[in-house]
Structure formats: structure tokens, C-alpha cells
Coordinates of N, CA and C in Angstrom, one line a residue:
Chain A
D142 N 156.5 42.9 -174.3 CA 155.8 41.8 -174.9 C 155.1 41.0 -173.8
T143 N 153.8 40.8 -173.9 CA 153.1 40.1 -172.8 C 152.6 38.8 -173.3
G144 N 153.2 38.2 -174.3 CA 152.8 36.9 -174.8 C 153.5 35.8 -174.1
V145 N 153.3 34.6 -174.6 CA 154.0 33.4 -174.0 C 155.4 33.4 -174.6
S146 N 156.4 33.3 -173.7 CA 157.8 33.3 -174.1 C 158.5 32.0 -173.9
Q147 N 159.2 31.5 -174.9 CA 159.9 30.2 -174.7 C 161.4 30.4 -175.0
N148 N 162.2 29.8 -174.2 CA 163.6 29.9 -174.4 C 164.3 28.5 -174.1
P149 N 165.3 28.2 -174.9 CA 165.8 28.9 -176.1 C 164.9 28.7 -177.3
R150 N 165.1 29.4 -178.4 CA 164.3 29.2 -179.6 C 164.8 28.0 -180.3
H151 N 166.0 27.7 -180.2 CA 166.6 26.5 -180.9 C 167.7 25.9 -180.1
K152 N 167.6 24.6 -179.9 CA 168.6 23.9 -179.2 C 169.2 22.8 -180.0
I153 N 170.5 22.7 -180.2 CA 171.2 21.6 -180.9 C 172.0 20.9 -179.9
T154 N 171.9 19.6 -179.8 CA 172.6 18.8 -178.8 C 173.0 17.5 -179.3
K155 N 173.9 16.8 -178.7 CA 174.3 15.5 -179.1 C 173.4 14.5 -178.4
R156 N 173.2 13.4 -179.1 CA 172.4 12.3 -178.5 C 173.0 11.9 -177.2
G157 N 172.1 11.7 -176.2 CA 172.6 11.3 -174.9 C 172.7 12.4 -173.9
Q158 N 172.7 13.7 -174.4 CA 172.8 14.8 -173.5 C 171.4 15.2 -172.9
N159 N 171.4 15.9 -171.8 CA 170.2 16.4 -171.2 C 169.9 17.8 -171.7
V160 N 168.7 18.1 -171.9 CA 168.3 19.5 -172.3 C 167.1 20.0 -171.4
T161 N 167.1 21.3 -171.2 CA 166.0 21.9 -170.5 C 165.4 23.1 -171.2
F162 N 164.1 23.2 -171.3 CA 163.4 24.3 -172.0 C 162.6 25.0 -170.9
R163 N 162.5 26.3 -171.2 CA 161.7 27.2 -170.3 C 160.5 27.8 -171.0
C164 N 159.4 27.9 -170.3 CA 158.3 28.6 -170.8 C 157.8 29.7 -169.7
D165 N 157.6 30.9 -170.2 CA 157.1 31.9 -169.3 C 155.7 32.3 -169.8
P166 N 154.6 31.9 -169.1 CA 153.3 32.1 -169.6 C 152.8 33.5 -169.4
I167 N 151.6 33.9 -169.9 CA 151.0 35.1 -169.6 C 150.6 35.1 -168.1
S168 N 150.9 36.1 -167.4 CA 151.0 36.1 -165.9 C 149.7 35.7 -165.2
E169 N 148.5 36.1 -165.8 CA 147.3 35.7 -165.1 C 146.7 34.4 -165.5
H170 N 147.4 33.7 -166.3 CA 146.9 32.4 -166.8 C 147.1 31.3 -165.8
N171 N 146.1 30.5 -165.5 CA 146.3 29.5 -164.5 C 146.7 28.1 -165.1
R172 N 146.5 28.0 -166.4 CA 146.9 26.7 -167.0 C 148.1 26.9 -167.9
L173 N 148.9 25.9 -167.9 CA 150.1 25.9 -168.8 C 150.2 24.5 -169.4
Y174 N 150.4 24.5 -170.8 CA 150.4 23.2 -171.5 C 151.7 23.1 -172.3
W175 N 152.2 21.8 -172.4 CA 153.3 21.5 -173.3 C 152.8 20.6 -174.4
Y176 N 153.2 20.9 -175.6 CA 152.9 20.1 -176.8 C 154.2 19.8 -177.5
R177 N 154.2 18.8 -178.3 CA 155.4 18.5 -179.2 C 154.8 18.4 -180.6
Q178 N 155.6 19.0 -181.5 CA 155.2 19.0 -182.9 C 156.3 18.5 -183.8
T179 N 156.1 17.4 -184.5 CA 157.1 17.0 -185.5 C 156.8 17.5 -186.9
L180 N 157.7 17.4 -187.8 CA 157.5 18.1 -189.1 C 156.3 17.5 -189.8
G181 N 155.5 18.4 -190.3 CA 154.3 17.9 -191.1 C 153.1 17.4 -190.2
Q182 N 153.3 17.4 -188.9 CA 152.2 16.9 -188.1 C 151.6 18.0 -187.2
G183 N 150.5 17.8 -186.6 CA 149.9 18.7 -185.7 C 150.5 18.6 -184.3
P184 N 150.4 19.5 -183.5 CA 150.9 19.4 -182.1 C 150.3 18.2 -181.3
E185 N 151.1 17.5 -180.6 CA 150.6 16.4 -179.7 C 150.8 16.8 -178.3
F186 N 149.7 16.6 -177.5 CA 149.7 16.9 -176.1 C 150.7 16.1 -175.3
L187 N 151.5 16.8 -174.4 CA 152.4 16.2 -173.5 C 152.0 16.2 -172.1
T188 N 151.7 17.4 -171.6 CA 151.3 17.5 -170.2 C 150.7 18.9 -170.0
Y189 N 150.0 19.1 -168.8 CA 149.5 20.4 -168.5 C 149.5 20.6 -167.0
F190 N 149.6 21.9 -166.6 CA 149.6 22.3 -165.2 C 148.4 23.2 -164.9
Q191 N 147.8 23.0 -163.8 CA 146.9 24.1 -163.3 C 147.5 24.7 -162.1
N192 N 147.9 25.9 -162.2 CA 148.8 26.5 -161.2 C 150.1 25.7 -161.1
E193 N 150.4 25.2 -159.9 CA 151.7 24.5 -159.8 C 151.5 23.0 -159.9
A194 N 150.2 22.5 -160.0 CA 149.9 21.1 -160.0 C 149.9 20.5 -161.4
Q195 N 150.7 19.4 -161.6 CA 150.7 18.8 -162.9 C 149.5 17.8 -162.9
L196 N 148.5 18.0 -163.8 CA 147.3 17.3 -163.7 C 147.2 16.1 -164.7
E197 N 147.9 16.2 -165.7 CA 147.8 15.1 -166.7 C 149.1 15.0 -167.5
K198 N 149.5 13.7 -167.7 CA 150.7 13.5 -168.6 C 150.3 12.5 -169.6
S199 N 150.7 12.8 -170.9 CA 150.5 11.9 -172.0 C 151.4 10.6 -171.9
R200 N 151.0 9.6 -172.5 CA 151.9 8.4 -172.6 C 153.1 8.7 -173.4
L201 N 153.0 9.8 -174.2 CA 154.2 10.2 -175.0 C 155.4 10.7 -174.1
L202 N 155.0 11.0 -172.8 CA 156.0 11.6 -171.9 C 156.6 10.4 -171.2
S203 N 157.7 9.9 -171.7 CA 158.4 8.8 -171.1 C 159.1 9.2 -169.8
D204 N 159.7 8.2 -169.2 CA 160.5 8.5 -167.9 C 161.6 9.5 -168.1
R205 N 162.0 9.7 -169.4 CA 163.1 10.6 -169.6 C 162.7 12.1 -169.6
F206 N 161.4 12.3 -169.6 CA 160.8 13.6 -169.6 C 160.3 14.0 -168.2
S207 N 160.6 15.2 -167.8 CA 160.0 15.7 -166.6 C 159.7 17.2 -166.8
A208 N 158.5 17.6 -166.2 CA 158.1 19.0 -166.3 C 157.8 19.5 -164.9
E209 N 158.1 20.8 -164.7 CA 157.7 21.4 -163.4 C 157.2 22.8 -163.7
R210 N 156.4 23.2 -162.7 CA 155.9 24.6 -162.7 C 155.9 25.1 -161.3
P211 N 157.1 25.4 -160.8 CA 157.2 25.9 -159.4 C 156.5 27.2 -159.2
K212 N 155.7 27.2 -158.1 CA 155.0 28.5 -157.7 C 153.9 28.9 -158.8
G213 N 153.6 28.0 -159.7 CA 152.6 28.3 -160.6 C 152.9 29.4 -161.6
S214 N 154.2 29.6 -161.8 CA 154.6 30.7 -162.7 C 155.2 30.1 -164.0
F215 N 156.5 30.2 -164.2 CA 157.1 29.7 -165.4 C 157.2 28.1 -165.2
S216 N 157.5 27.5 -166.4 CA 157.6 26.0 -166.4 C 158.8 25.6 -167.1
T217 N 159.4 24.5 -166.7 CA 160.5 23.9 -167.4 C 160.2 22.5 -167.8
L218 N 160.7 22.1 -169.0 CA 160.6 20.8 -169.5 C 162.0 20.2 -169.7
E219 N 162.3 19.1 -169.1 CA 163.6 18.6 -169.2 C 163.5 17.2 -169.9
I220 N 164.5 17.0 -170.8 CA 164.6 15.7 -171.4 C 166.0 15.1 -171.1
Q221 N 166.0 14.0 -170.5 CA 167.3 13.3 -170.1 C 167.7 12.3 -171.2
R222 N 168.9 12.2 -171.4 CA 169.5 11.1 -172.3 C 168.7 11.2 -173.7
T223 N 168.9 12.4 -174.3 CA 168.1 12.6 -175.5 C 168.4 11.6 -176.6
E224 N 167.3 11.3 -177.4 CA 167.4 10.3 -178.5 C 167.0 11.1 -179.8
Q225 N 167.4 10.4 -180.9 CA 167.1 11.0 -182.2 C 165.6 11.4 -182.3
G226 N 164.7 10.5 -181.8 CA 163.3 10.7 -181.9 C 162.8 11.9 -181.1
D227 N 163.6 12.4 -180.3 CA 163.1 13.6 -179.5 C 163.2 14.9 -180.4
S228 N 163.8 14.8 -181.5 CA 163.9 16.0 -182.4 C 162.5 16.5 -182.8
A229 N 162.2 17.7 -182.4 CA 160.8 18.2 -182.7 C 160.8 19.7 -182.2
M230 N 159.6 20.3 -182.5 CA 159.3 21.6 -181.9 C 158.5 21.4 -180.6
Y231 N 159.0 22.0 -179.5 CA 158.2 21.9 -178.3 C 157.5 23.2 -178.0
L232 N 156.2 23.1 -178.0 CA 155.4 24.3 -177.9 C 154.8 24.4 -176.5
C233 N 154.7 25.6 -176.0 CA 154.1 25.9 -174.7 C 152.9 26.8 -174.9
A234 N 151.8 26.6 -174.2 CA 150.7 27.4 -174.3 C 150.1 27.7 -172.9
S235 N 149.5 28.8 -172.7 CA 148.9 29.2 -171.5 C 147.5 29.7 -171.7
G236 N 146.7 29.7 -170.7 CA 145.3 30.2 -170.8 C 144.6 30.1 -169.5
I237 N 143.4 30.5 -169.5 CA 142.5 30.4 -168.3 C 141.6 29.2 -168.6
N238 N 141.9 28.1 -168.0 CA 141.2 26.8 -168.1 C 141.3 26.2 -169.5
Q239 N 142.0 26.8 -170.5 CA 142.2 26.2 -171.8 C 143.4 26.9 -172.4
P240 N 144.1 26.2 -173.3 CA 145.2 26.9 -174.0 C 144.7 27.9 -174.9
Q241 N 145.1 29.2 -174.7 CA 144.6 30.3 -175.5 C 145.7 30.9 -176.3
H242 N 146.9 31.0 -175.7 CA 148.0 31.6 -176.4 C 149.2 30.7 -176.4
F243 N 149.8 30.6 -177.6 CA 151.0 29.7 -177.8 C 152.2 30.5 -177.9
G244 N 153.3 30.0 -177.4 CA 154.6 30.6 -177.7 C 155.1 30.1 -179.0
D245 N 156.3 30.7 -179.4 CA 156.9 30.3 -180.7 C 157.7 29.0 -180.7
G246 N 157.8 28.4 -179.6 CA 158.3 27.1 -179.5 C 159.8 27.0 -179.3
T247 N 160.3 25.9 -178.9 CA 161.8 25.6 -178.9 C 162.0 24.4 -179.9
R248 N 162.8 24.7 -180.9 CA 163.1 23.6 -181.8 C 164.3 22.8 -181.3
L249 N 164.2 21.5 -181.1 CA 165.3 20.7 -180.6 C 165.8 19.8 -181.8
S250 N 167.1 19.9 -182.0 CA 167.7 19.1 -183.0 C 168.8 18.2 -182.3
I251 N 168.7 16.9 -182.6 CA 169.6 16.0 -182.0 C 170.6 15.5 -183.0
L252 N 171.9 15.7 -182.7 CA 172.9 15.3 -183.7 C 173.3 13.9 -183.6
Chain B
K116 N 139.1 7.0 -178.4 CA 140.1 8.0 -178.5 C 139.8 9.0 -179.7
Q117 N 139.9 10.3 -179.3 CA 139.5 11.3 -180.3 C 140.6 11.4 -181.4
E118 N 140.2 11.4 -182.7 CA 141.1 11.6 -183.8 C 140.5 12.7 -184.7
V119 N 141.4 13.6 -185.1 CA 141.1 14.7 -185.9 C 141.8 14.6 -187.2
T120 N 141.1 14.8 -188.3 CA 141.6 14.6 -189.7 C 141.3 15.9 -190.4
Q121 N 142.3 16.4 -191.2 CA 142.1 17.5 -192.0 C 142.4 17.2 -193.5
I122 N 141.5 17.7 -194.3 CA 141.6 17.5 -195.8 C 141.4 18.9 -196.5
P123 N 142.2 19.3 -197.5 CA 143.3 18.5 -198.0 C 144.5 18.8 -197.1
A124 N 145.6 18.0 -197.3 CA 146.8 18.2 -196.6 C 147.6 19.4 -197.1
A125 N 147.4 19.7 -198.4 CA 148.1 20.9 -199.0 C 147.2 21.5 -200.1
L126 N 147.3 22.8 -200.3 CA 146.5 23.5 -201.2 C 147.3 24.6 -201.8
S127 N 147.3 24.8 -203.1 CA 148.0 25.9 -203.7 C 147.0 26.6 -204.7
V128 N 146.7 27.8 -204.5 CA 145.7 28.5 -205.2 C 146.1 29.9 -205.7
P129 N 145.5 30.5 -206.7 CA 145.9 31.9 -207.1 C 145.1 32.8 -206.2
E130 N 145.7 34.0 -206.1 CA 145.1 35.0 -205.2 C 143.6 35.3 -205.7
G131 N 142.8 35.6 -204.7 CA 141.4 35.9 -205.0 C 140.4 34.8 -204.9
E132 N 140.9 33.6 -204.9 CA 140.0 32.5 -204.8 C 139.3 32.3 -203.4
N133 N 138.1 31.8 -203.4 CA 137.5 31.4 -202.1 C 137.8 30.0 -201.8
L134 N 138.2 29.7 -200.5 CA 138.7 28.4 -200.2 C 137.8 27.8 -199.1
V135 N 137.8 26.4 -199.1 CA 137.2 25.7 -198.0 C 138.2 24.6 -197.5
L136 N 138.5 24.7 -196.2 CA 139.3 23.7 -195.5 C 138.4 22.9 -194.6
N137 N 138.7 21.6 -194.7 CA 137.8 20.6 -193.9 C 138.5 20.0 -192.7
C138 N 137.7 19.7 -191.7 CA 138.2 19.1 -190.5 C 137.1 18.1 -190.0
S139 N 137.5 16.9 -189.7 CA 136.6 16.0 -189.2 C 137.1 15.3 -187.9
F140 N 136.2 15.0 -187.0 CA 136.6 14.4 -185.7 C 135.7 13.2 -185.4
T141 N 136.3 12.3 -184.6 CA 135.6 11.0 -184.4 C 134.6 11.0 -183.2
D142 N 134.9 11.8 -182.2 CA 134.1 11.8 -181.0 C 133.4 13.1 -180.9
S143 N 132.0 13.1 -181.0 CA 131.3 14.4 -181.0 C 131.1 15.0 -179.7
A144 N 131.6 14.3 -178.6 CA 131.5 14.9 -177.3 C 132.6 15.9 -177.1
I145 N 132.5 17.1 -177.7 CA 133.5 18.1 -177.6 C 132.9 19.4 -176.9
Y146 N 133.7 20.2 -176.3 CA 133.2 21.4 -175.7 C 133.3 22.6 -176.7
N147 N 134.4 22.6 -177.5 CA 134.5 23.6 -178.6 C 135.5 23.1 -179.6
L148 N 135.6 23.9 -180.6 CA 136.6 23.6 -181.7 C 137.2 24.9 -182.1
Q149 N 138.5 24.8 -182.3 CA 139.3 26.0 -182.7 C 140.0 25.8 -184.0
W150 N 140.2 26.9 -184.8 CA 141.0 26.9 -185.9 C 142.2 27.8 -185.6
F151 N 143.4 27.3 -185.9 CA 144.6 28.0 -185.7 C 145.4 28.2 -187.0
R152 N 146.2 29.3 -187.0 CA 147.1 29.5 -188.1 C 148.5 29.3 -187.6
Q153 N 149.4 28.7 -188.4 CA 150.8 28.6 -188.0 C 151.7 28.9 -189.2
D154 N 152.5 30.0 -188.9 CA 153.5 30.4 -189.9 C 154.8 29.5 -189.7
P155 N 155.6 29.4 -190.8 CA 156.8 28.5 -190.6 C 157.7 28.9 -189.5
G156 N 158.0 27.9 -188.6 CA 158.9 28.2 -187.5 C 158.3 29.0 -186.4
K157 N 157.0 29.2 -186.4 CA 156.4 30.0 -185.4 C 155.4 29.1 -184.6
G158 N 154.8 29.8 -183.5 CA 153.8 29.1 -182.8 C 152.4 29.2 -183.5
L159 N 151.4 29.0 -182.7 CA 150.0 29.0 -183.2 C 149.3 30.3 -182.9
T160 N 148.5 30.8 -183.8 CA 147.7 31.9 -183.6 C 146.2 31.5 -183.7
S161 N 145.4 31.7 -182.7 CA 144.0 31.3 -182.7 C 143.3 32.2 -183.7
L162 N 142.5 31.6 -184.6 CA 141.7 32.4 -185.6 C 140.3 32.5 -185.1
L163 N 139.7 31.3 -184.9 CA 138.2 31.3 -184.5 C 138.0 30.2 -183.5
L164 N 137.1 30.4 -182.6 CA 136.7 29.4 -181.6 C 135.2 29.2 -181.7
I165 N 134.7 28.0 -181.9 CA 133.3 27.8 -181.9 C 132.9 26.9 -180.7
Q166 N 132.0 27.4 -179.9 CA 131.5 26.6 -178.8 C 130.6 25.5 -179.3
S167 N 130.5 24.4 -178.5 CA 129.7 23.3 -179.0 C 128.3 23.6 -179.3
S168 N 127.8 24.7 -178.6 CA 126.4 25.1 -178.8 C 126.2 26.0 -180.1
Q169 N 127.3 26.4 -180.7 CA 127.2 27.3 -181.8 C 127.3 26.5 -183.1
R170 N 126.9 27.2 -184.2 CA 127.0 26.6 -185.5 C 128.1 27.2 -186.3
E171 N 128.4 28.5 -186.1 CA 129.5 29.1 -186.8 C 130.0 30.4 -186.1
Q172 N 131.2 30.8 -186.6 CA 131.8 32.0 -186.1 C 132.5 32.7 -187.3
T173 N 132.5 34.0 -187.3 CA 133.0 34.8 -188.4 C 134.0 35.8 -187.8
S174 N 135.1 36.0 -188.6 CA 136.1 37.0 -188.3 C 136.6 37.5 -189.6
G175 N 136.2 38.7 -190.0 CA 136.7 39.3 -191.3 C 136.4 38.4 -192.5
R176 N 137.4 37.9 -193.2 CA 137.2 37.1 -194.3 C 137.1 35.6 -194.0
L177 N 137.2 35.3 -192.7 CA 137.1 33.9 -192.3 C 135.8 33.6 -191.7
N178 N 135.3 32.4 -192.0 CA 134.0 31.8 -191.4 C 134.2 30.4 -191.1
A179 N 134.0 30.0 -189.9 CA 134.1 28.6 -189.5 C 132.7 28.1 -189.1
S180 N 132.4 26.9 -189.6 CA 131.2 26.2 -189.2 C 131.4 24.9 -188.4
L181 N 130.5 24.5 -187.6 CA 130.6 23.3 -186.8 C 129.3 22.5 -186.9
D182 N 129.4 21.2 -187.2 CA 128.3 20.3 -187.2 C 128.8 19.2 -186.3
K183 N 128.4 19.3 -185.0 CA 128.9 18.3 -184.0 C 128.4 16.9 -184.3
S184 N 127.1 16.8 -184.8 CA 126.5 15.5 -184.9 C 127.2 14.7 -186.0
S185 N 127.7 15.4 -187.0 CA 128.4 14.7 -188.1 C 129.9 14.7 -187.9
G186 N 130.4 15.4 -186.9 CA 131.8 15.4 -186.6 C 132.6 16.2 -187.6
R187 N 132.1 17.3 -188.0 CA 132.7 18.1 -189.1 C 132.8 19.6 -188.8
S188 N 133.8 20.2 -189.3 CA 133.9 21.7 -189.3 C 134.6 22.1 -190.6
T189 N 134.2 23.2 -191.1 CA 134.9 23.8 -192.3 C 135.3 25.2 -191.9
L190 N 136.4 25.6 -192.5 CA 137.0 27.0 -192.5 C 136.9 27.5 -193.9
Y191 N 136.1 28.6 -194.0 CA 136.0 29.2 -195.3 C 136.8 30.5 -195.3
I192 N 137.6 30.6 -196.3 CA 138.5 31.9 -196.5 C 138.0 32.5 -197.8
A193 N 137.5 33.7 -197.6 CA 137.0 34.5 -198.8 C 138.2 35.3 -199.4
A194 N 138.1 35.4 -200.7 CA 139.1 36.3 -201.4 C 140.5 36.2 -200.9
S195 N 141.1 35.0 -201.1 CA 142.4 34.7 -200.5 C 143.5 35.6 -201.0
Q196 N 144.5 35.8 -200.1 CA 145.6 36.7 -200.4 C 146.9 36.0 -200.1
P197 N 148.0 36.5 -200.7 CA 149.3 35.8 -200.5 C 149.6 35.8 -199.0
G198 N 149.2 36.8 -198.2 CA 149.5 36.8 -196.8 C 148.7 35.7 -196.0
D199 N 147.8 35.0 -196.7 CA 147.1 33.9 -196.0 C 147.9 32.6 -196.1
S200 N 149.0 32.6 -196.8 CA 149.8 31.4 -196.9 C 150.3 31.0 -195.5
A201 N 150.0 29.8 -195.1 CA 150.4 29.3 -193.8 C 149.8 27.9 -193.7
T202 N 150.1 27.3 -192.5 CA 149.4 26.0 -192.2 C 148.2 26.3 -191.3
Y203 N 147.1 25.7 -191.6 CA 145.9 25.9 -190.8 C 145.6 24.6 -190.1
L204 N 145.4 24.8 -188.7 CA 145.2 23.6 -187.9 C 143.8 23.7 -187.2
C205 N 143.2 22.6 -187.2 CA 141.9 22.4 -186.5 C 142.2 21.7 -185.2
A206 N 141.5 22.1 -184.1 CA 141.7 21.4 -182.8 C 140.4 21.3 -182.1
V207 N 140.1 20.2 -181.5 CA 138.9 20.0 -180.7 C 139.3 20.0 -179.2
W208 N 138.4 20.5 -178.4 CA 138.6 20.6 -176.9 C 137.7 19.6 -176.3
G209 N 138.2 18.5 -175.8 CA 137.4 17.5 -175.1 C 137.6 17.5 -173.6
T210 N 138.4 16.6 -173.1 CA 138.6 16.6 -171.6 C 139.9 17.2 -171.3
D211 N 140.0 18.5 -171.1 CA 141.1 19.2 -170.6 C 142.3 19.3 -171.5
K212 N 142.2 19.0 -172.8 CA 143.3 19.2 -173.7 C 142.8 19.4 -175.1
L213 N 143.5 20.1 -175.9 CA 143.2 20.3 -177.3 C 143.8 19.1 -178.1
I214 N 143.1 18.5 -179.0 CA 143.6 17.5 -179.9 C 143.6 18.1 -181.3
F215 N 144.8 18.1 -181.9 CA 145.0 18.7 -183.2 C 144.9 17.8 -184.3
G216 N 144.5 18.3 -185.5 CA 144.6 17.6 -186.7 C 146.0 17.8 -187.3
T217 N 146.3 17.3 -188.4 CA 147.7 17.4 -189.0 C 147.8 18.6 -189.8
G218 N 146.8 19.4 -190.1 CA 146.9 20.6 -190.7 C 146.7 20.6 -192.2
T219 N 146.4 21.8 -192.8 CA 146.3 22.0 -194.2 C 147.3 23.1 -194.5
R220 N 148.3 22.8 -195.4 CA 149.3 23.8 -195.8 C 148.8 24.5 -197.0
L221 N 148.6 25.8 -196.8 CA 148.0 26.7 -197.8 C 149.0 27.6 -198.4
Q222 N 149.1 27.6 -199.8 CA 149.9 28.6 -200.5 C 149.0 29.4 -201.4
V223 N 149.0 30.7 -201.3 CA 148.3 31.6 -202.2 C 149.3 32.3 -203.0
F224 N 149.3 32.2 -204.3 CA 150.3 32.9 -205.1 C 149.6 34.0 -205.9
P225 N 150.4 35.1 -206.1 CA 149.9 36.3 -206.7 C 149.5 36.1 -208.2

């Protein structure tokens, strides 16, 4: 499978815990995007990378959120001290200068 | 700030009907517009991409039009089938990110 891969598919955690998601983009894609989608809403932009450089972060990305893309390959999104409002689907997309292919997302549920 | 609106929010139709889904955006300074399909619990699949210089794009039973000056796009689905049931999302590409609408949830029943 040469698509965008996200792991885990579903994460259940208690409020206050830290969680980390991983995204493996399509190998030749220089851009990688993170979006968050809550029930009944469209995806909201969080951040994006061009190769290893993080070029933009949304105001939605509070200090508890951090994203990395070491060596311009896979990316991780970490949420510290999770809150109920963090419950959502986290989508990753990759492309050449634009998001072209989306992964199936990681669904985060906060107990 | 770019805002994207989709109407209707939900639609339920019998098989065989021709459908029109609407998308409007507030800032006409866009590079392109995309229509996506999202199945429950899944990611997004790109259906059609219209460059800002284009008026429409077609793929099979799908046709999307773009009127930048009025800030509108429509997705036309011909001869709908139960397999078309999904959420359809419109997104505009402005400055380095896609801005999505809230989607139209479509159900086509046999």
C-alpha cells in the first residue's frame, strides 16, 4: 500500500494523559499536513511541513500540541495533558505543494 | 478570513436522481477548489479539482463547476446510486492550506 498511513487508527485515553500519533506520507511528497475533524464538521487546518520545516501553525494548535517531521519523512503529532475538547479525528495528508492524499485518520477519544 | 459554506447539510434521495450540491466561499482569491468524498470513519478521497482559471471539471457521473467571481461551486451527480452515499466536502486552496466546508451528508436509497 503506497498511500498515506496513520497509526494508531483509534486511541482511547484518560484526560490528562499524553498521546502521540504518527503519519507516514507518500515517499516523494514534500508537504505534509495535519487537520483535525470533529463530528459533523469539515477538517480544520492545524499545521503543515515542507520537508522537515514546519511552515505554519494554526491558532488551534495550543501549547499542548507539538508536531515534528524529522528528516522530512514521517511526522508525529503529540498532545500533552489531553482535554475533553481534544476528542476528534486527526487527519494527515501529503502532497507535492498541496495536500493531495489523505490518510484514514486517528480517532482520539478522551475518557 | 476565508469561510466555506455547503448547502444542504444533508440530503436523502431515491436511486437514479440527479443531484446538485452547493458550495460558497467568501474570498474569491483562490488558486483552486476541490471536492472530496468521505466515507464514515475514513479519510478523504479527492473527486475533482478545478483550477481558478477553469470553469468546470468532469469525471464520470460527476461534474463540478466554479464561478470565482460569485464565490460559488456546484457538484452535479448524475443518476445517483446507493454507492454514492457519503459526505461530500468542498475545499478551497488559498495561501498554502485547504479550507473546508462542513460538508453535505448524502444518502441514496434503493
